[in-house]
Amino acid sequence: MNHNVIQSNRLVDKPKKNQLHKMIIVQATSQHVPALANMAKETYVENFAHHYTAEKLDAHVAKQYTHAQIQADLDNGDQVYFLCNDTDPGALNPLGFCQTRCKAPSQVSLELSVEYPEPCWEVRRCYVLRGNQGKNAGSLLFEAVLSKMKEAGAATVWLLVLNENIKAQRFYEKFGLVNTGRSFFYNAGPTSLFVKPIPH
């Protein structure tokens, strides 16, 4: 994927009342690390706190979502973060984020060792802060990220969704991702593999 700064706007045809109709999508750089770290911690706690004891949750968040870890992801070039905002072109106060990487399911676990057309892009995390949900921000962000993956030459997009998270599954199905029925146990519980071929 081109690691230059990327920005795009998209208008929906008939935005509903109180929903966003425009979204600015920015590829994250070093200046976004503090905002990314804070948002990653907050959204993880919002979505997964009930799977952990307070002690284990604190330990996991402290290890995974540090400034140093996110900066290392950006420096290594194997992780690409996108931020979204409806008014701020720099996205320094983002509404949500999406973390992606070019990796096949079989490279993550042998349990997912089914061959898909390559290159494969994984959506590792895609979250909107709870206070900004219900405004169409997640849909605009995810659609823009799919477009960026296609531009990068992706032949397959995939992700893992907790089996219990029916709402998220329905969300990704809206964008053409299909539950393959293959499962993988993640930190927070059993997940299902969702896949979408990208036509060119």
Tab-separated table of C-alpha atoms in Angstrom:
chain	number	residue	atom	x	y	z
A	1	MET	CA	0.000	0.000	0.000
A	2	ASN	CA	1.234	3.498	-0.796
A	3	HIS	CA	2.460	4.921	2.494
A	4	ASN	CA	2.182	8.556	1.470
A	5	VAL	CA	-0.503	10.570	3.216
A	6	ILE	CA	-3.917	9.627	1.814
A	7	GLN	CA	-7.135	11.535	2.196
A	8	SER	CA	-10.549	10.974	0.707
A	9	ASN	CA	-14.057	12.298	1.055
A	10	ARG	CA	-17.276	10.473	0.271
A	11	LEU	CA	-20.863	11.672	0.175
A	12	VAL	CA	-23.775	9.344	0.815
A	13	ASP	CA	-26.801	9.816	-1.404
A	14	LYS	CA	-29.499	10.394	1.211
A	15	PRO	CA	-28.073	10.840	4.721
A	16	LYS	CA	-30.554	10.218	7.494
A	17	LYS	CA	-31.227	12.777	10.186
A	18	ASN	CA	-28.328	13.145	12.663
A	19	GLN	CA	-26.077	10.967	10.491
A	20	LEU	CA	-22.795	12.072	8.987
A	21	HIS	CA	-22.848	12.535	5.239
A	22	LYS	CA	-19.148	13.281	4.728
A	23	MET	CA	-16.060	11.617	6.131
A	24	ILE	CA	-12.408	12.577	5.893
A	25	ILE	CA	-10.130	9.544	5.857
A	26	VAL	CA	-6.451	10.042	6.654
A	27	GLN	CA	-3.646	7.500	6.689
A	28	ALA	CA	-1.956	7.758	10.086
A	29	THR	CA	1.554	9.135	10.538
A	30	SER	CA	3.696	9.749	13.621
A	31	GLN	CA	1.682	12.837	14.541
A	32	HIS	CA	-1.359	10.610	15.075
A	33	VAL	CA	0.295	8.172	17.512
A	34	PRO	CA	-1.041	9.793	20.743
A	35	ALA	CA	-4.611	9.920	19.396
A	36	LEU	CA	-4.363	6.356	18.082
A	37	ALA	CA	-3.042	4.985	21.367
A	38	ASN	CA	-5.773	6.674	23.384
A	39	MET	CA	-8.538	5.619	21.015
A	40	ALA	CA	-7.272	2.027	20.753
A	41	LYS	CA	-7.272	1.712	24.538
A	42	GLU	CA	-10.700	3.298	24.921
A	43	THR	CA	-12.402	1.238	22.219
A	44	TYR	CA	-10.837	-2.008	23.451
A	45	VAL	CA	-12.103	-1.394	26.958
A	46	GLU	CA	-15.546	-0.423	25.620
A	47	ASN	CA	-15.839	-3.639	23.627
A	48	PHE	CA	-13.942	-6.288	25.577
A	49	ALA	CA	-13.776	-5.333	29.259
A	50	HIS	CA	-16.395	-7.932	30.152
A	51	HIS	CA	-14.055	-10.728	28.989
A	52	TYR	CA	-11.304	-9.900	31.484
A	53	THR	CA	-10.664	-9.320	35.138
A	54	ALA	CA	-9.693	-5.711	35.828
A	55	GLU	CA	-6.081	-6.773	36.417
A	56	LYS	CA	-5.780	-8.731	33.163
A	57	LEU	CA	-7.482	-5.983	31.185
A	58	ASP	CA	-5.067	-3.361	32.496
A	59	ALA	CA	-2.096	-5.600	31.677
A	60	HIS	CA	-3.313	-6.319	28.145
A	61	VAL	CA	-4.039	-2.680	27.313
A	62	ALA	CA	-0.741	-1.504	28.830
A	63	LYS	CA	1.172	-3.956	26.616
A	64	GLN	CA	-0.694	-3.684	23.324
A	65	TYR	CA	-1.620	-0.023	22.991
A	66	THR	CA	1.445	1.982	23.963
A	67	HIS	CA	2.789	4.906	21.961
A	68	ALA	CA	5.952	2.879	21.369
A	69	GLN	CA	4.062	-0.122	19.956
A	70	ILE	CA	1.971	1.936	17.563
A	71	GLN	CA	4.990	3.949	16.448
A	72	ALA	CA	6.836	0.663	15.819
A	73	ASP	CA	3.904	-0.538	13.688
A	74	LEU	CA	4.148	2.610	11.574
A	75	ASP	CA	7.945	2.475	11.339
A	76	ASN	CA	7.991	-1.194	10.299
A	77	GLY	CA	5.534	-0.474	7.526
A	78	ASP	CA	3.581	-3.707	7.949
A	79	GLN	CA	0.590	-2.077	9.626
A	80	VAL	CA	-1.481	0.687	8.060
A	81	TYR	CA	-3.808	2.761	10.220
A	82	PHE	CA	-6.628	4.921	8.887
A	83	LEU	CA	-8.375	7.621	10.925
A	84	CYS	CA	-11.719	9.251	10.251
A	85	ASN	CA	-13.142	12.628	11.116
A	86	ASP	CA	-16.035	14.647	9.784
A	87	THR	CA	-14.507	18.129	10.128
A	88	ASP	CA	-10.772	17.980	10.922
A	89	PRO	CA	-8.587	17.437	7.809
A	90	GLY	CA	-5.679	16.362	10.012
A	91	ALA	CA	-7.810	13.879	11.977
A	92	LEU	CA	-5.941	14.722	15.174
A	93	ASN	CA	-9.191	14.246	17.100
A	94	PRO	CA	-10.601	11.248	15.219
A	95	LEU	CA	-14.012	9.638	15.549
A	96	GLY	CA	-12.693	6.171	14.778
A	97	PHE	CA	-9.854	4.167	13.291
A	98	CYS	CA	-9.101	1.089	11.230
A	99	GLN	CA	-5.907	-0.988	11.475
A	100	THR	CA	-4.935	-3.136	8.483
A	101	ARG	CA	-2.031	-5.238	7.277
A	102	CYS	CA	-1.086	-7.291	4.226
A	103	LYS	CA	-1.213	-10.841	5.567
A	104	ALA	CA	-2.993	-14.072	4.645
A	105	PRO	CA	-5.175	-15.926	7.196
A	106	SER	CA	-2.819	-18.926	7.102
A	107	GLN	CA	0.041	-16.678	8.266
A	108	VAL	CA	-1.910	-15.897	11.426
A	109	SER	CA	-2.875	-19.455	12.362
A	110	LEU	CA	-2.794	-22.903	10.817
A	111	GLU	CA	-6.413	-23.185	11.929
A	112	LEU	CA	-7.175	-20.654	9.186
A	113	SER	CA	-5.040	-22.384	6.554
A	114	VAL	CA	-7.331	-22.071	3.577
A	115	GLU	CA	-5.847	-20.581	0.439
A	116	TYR	CA	-7.378	-17.362	-0.831
A	117	PRO	CA	-6.336	-15.240	-3.818
A	118	GLU	CA	-3.382	-13.067	-2.842
A	119	PRO	CA	-2.445	-10.482	-1.862
A	120	CYS	CA	-4.668	-10.779	1.211
A	121	TRP	CA	-5.352	-7.777	3.451
A	122	GLU	CA	-6.529	-8.231	7.019
A	123	VAL	CA	-8.677	-5.734	8.893
A	124	ARG	CA	-7.261	-6.172	12.386
A	125	ARG	CA	-9.338	-3.545	14.153
A	126	CYS	CA	-12.096	-1.194	13.059
A	127	TYR	CA	-13.776	0.869	15.752
A	128	VAL	CA	-15.698	4.076	16.242
A	129	LEU	CA	-15.790	5.644	19.685
A	130	ARG	CA	-19.048	4.770	21.397
A	131	GLY	CA	-20.137	8.403	21.627
A	132	ASN	CA	-19.879	8.704	17.833
A	133	GLN	CA	-21.736	5.515	16.928
A	134	GLY	CA	-25.083	5.615	15.165
A	135	LYS	CA	-23.993	8.485	12.913
A	136	ASN	CA	-22.850	6.405	9.909
A	137	ALA	CA	-19.162	7.017	10.757
A	138	GLY	CA	-18.301	3.307	10.842
A	139	SER	CA	-19.850	2.620	7.441
A	140	LEU	CA	-18.099	5.558	5.791
A	141	LEU	CA	-14.769	4.557	7.345
A	142	PHE	CA	-14.997	0.896	6.399
A	143	GLU	CA	-16.122	1.590	2.846
A	144	ALA	CA	-13.209	3.988	2.365
A	145	VAL	CA	-10.742	1.441	3.761
A	146	LEU	CA	-12.049	-1.249	1.376
A	147	SER	CA	-11.481	1.187	-1.463
A	148	LYS	CA	-7.907	1.851	-0.309
A	149	MET	CA	-7.217	-1.890	-0.096
A	150	LYS	CA	-8.463	-2.350	-3.647
A	151	GLU	CA	-6.190	0.484	-4.798
A	152	ALA	CA	-3.299	-1.320	-3.079
A	153	GLY	CA	-4.029	-4.414	-5.190
A	154	ALA	CA	-5.776	-6.577	-2.589
A	155	ALA	CA	-7.408	-9.698	-4.016
A	156	THR	CA	-8.944	-10.776	-0.700
A	157	VAL	CA	-9.999	-8.879	2.420
A	158	TRP	CA	-10.534	-10.812	5.641
A	159	LEU	CA	-11.112	-10.333	9.349
A	160	LEU	CA	-12.038	-12.193	12.534
A	161	VAL	CA	-15.243	-11.449	14.457
A	162	LEU	CA	-16.229	-12.765	17.869
A	163	ASN	CA	-18.950	-15.385	17.507
A	164	GLU	CA	-21.031	-13.583	20.126
A	165	ASN	CA	-20.820	-10.235	18.335
A	166	ILE	CA	-23.815	-10.571	16.026
A	167	LYS	CA	-24.015	-6.810	15.503
A	168	ALA	CA	-20.485	-6.670	14.085
A	169	GLN	CA	-21.131	-9.702	11.895
A	170	ARG	CA	-24.194	-8.050	10.379
A	171	PHE	CA	-22.187	-4.862	9.831
A	172	TYR	CA	-19.460	-6.632	7.826
A	173	GLU	CA	-21.979	-8.687	5.883
A	174	LYS	CA	-23.399	-5.391	4.588
A	175	PHE	CA	-20.087	-4.896	2.783
A	176	GLY	CA	-20.024	-8.344	1.221
A	177	LEU	CA	-17.863	-10.218	3.730
A	178	VAL	CA	-19.001	-13.818	4.185
A	179	ASN	CA	-18.668	-16.048	7.229
A	180	THR	CA	-16.540	-19.010	6.113
A	181	GLY	CA	-17.477	-21.124	9.119
A	182	ARG	CA	-13.814	-21.432	10.107
A	183	SER	CA	-13.127	-20.581	13.747
A	184	PHE	CA	-10.139	-19.344	15.697
A	185	PHE	CA	-9.865	-18.767	19.446
A	186	TYR	CA	-8.714	-15.230	20.192
A	187	ASN	CA	-7.976	-13.536	23.537
A	188	ALA	CA	-11.594	-12.572	24.112
A	189	GLY	CA	-13.128	-15.835	22.900
A	190	PRO	CA	-13.966	-17.867	19.763
A	191	THR	CA	-14.080	-15.931	16.504
A	192	SER	CA	-15.227	-16.598	12.942
A	193	LEU	CA	-13.330	-15.877	9.747
A	194	PHE	CA	-15.072	-13.471	7.349
A	195	VAL	CA	-13.760	-13.099	3.789
A	196	LYS	CA	-14.476	-10.906	0.773
A	197	PRO	CA	-12.932	-11.305	-2.703
A	198	ILE	CA	-11.979	-8.010	-4.342
A	199	PRO	CA	-12.703	-7.896	-8.089
A	200	HIS	CA	-10.375	-5.875	-10.314
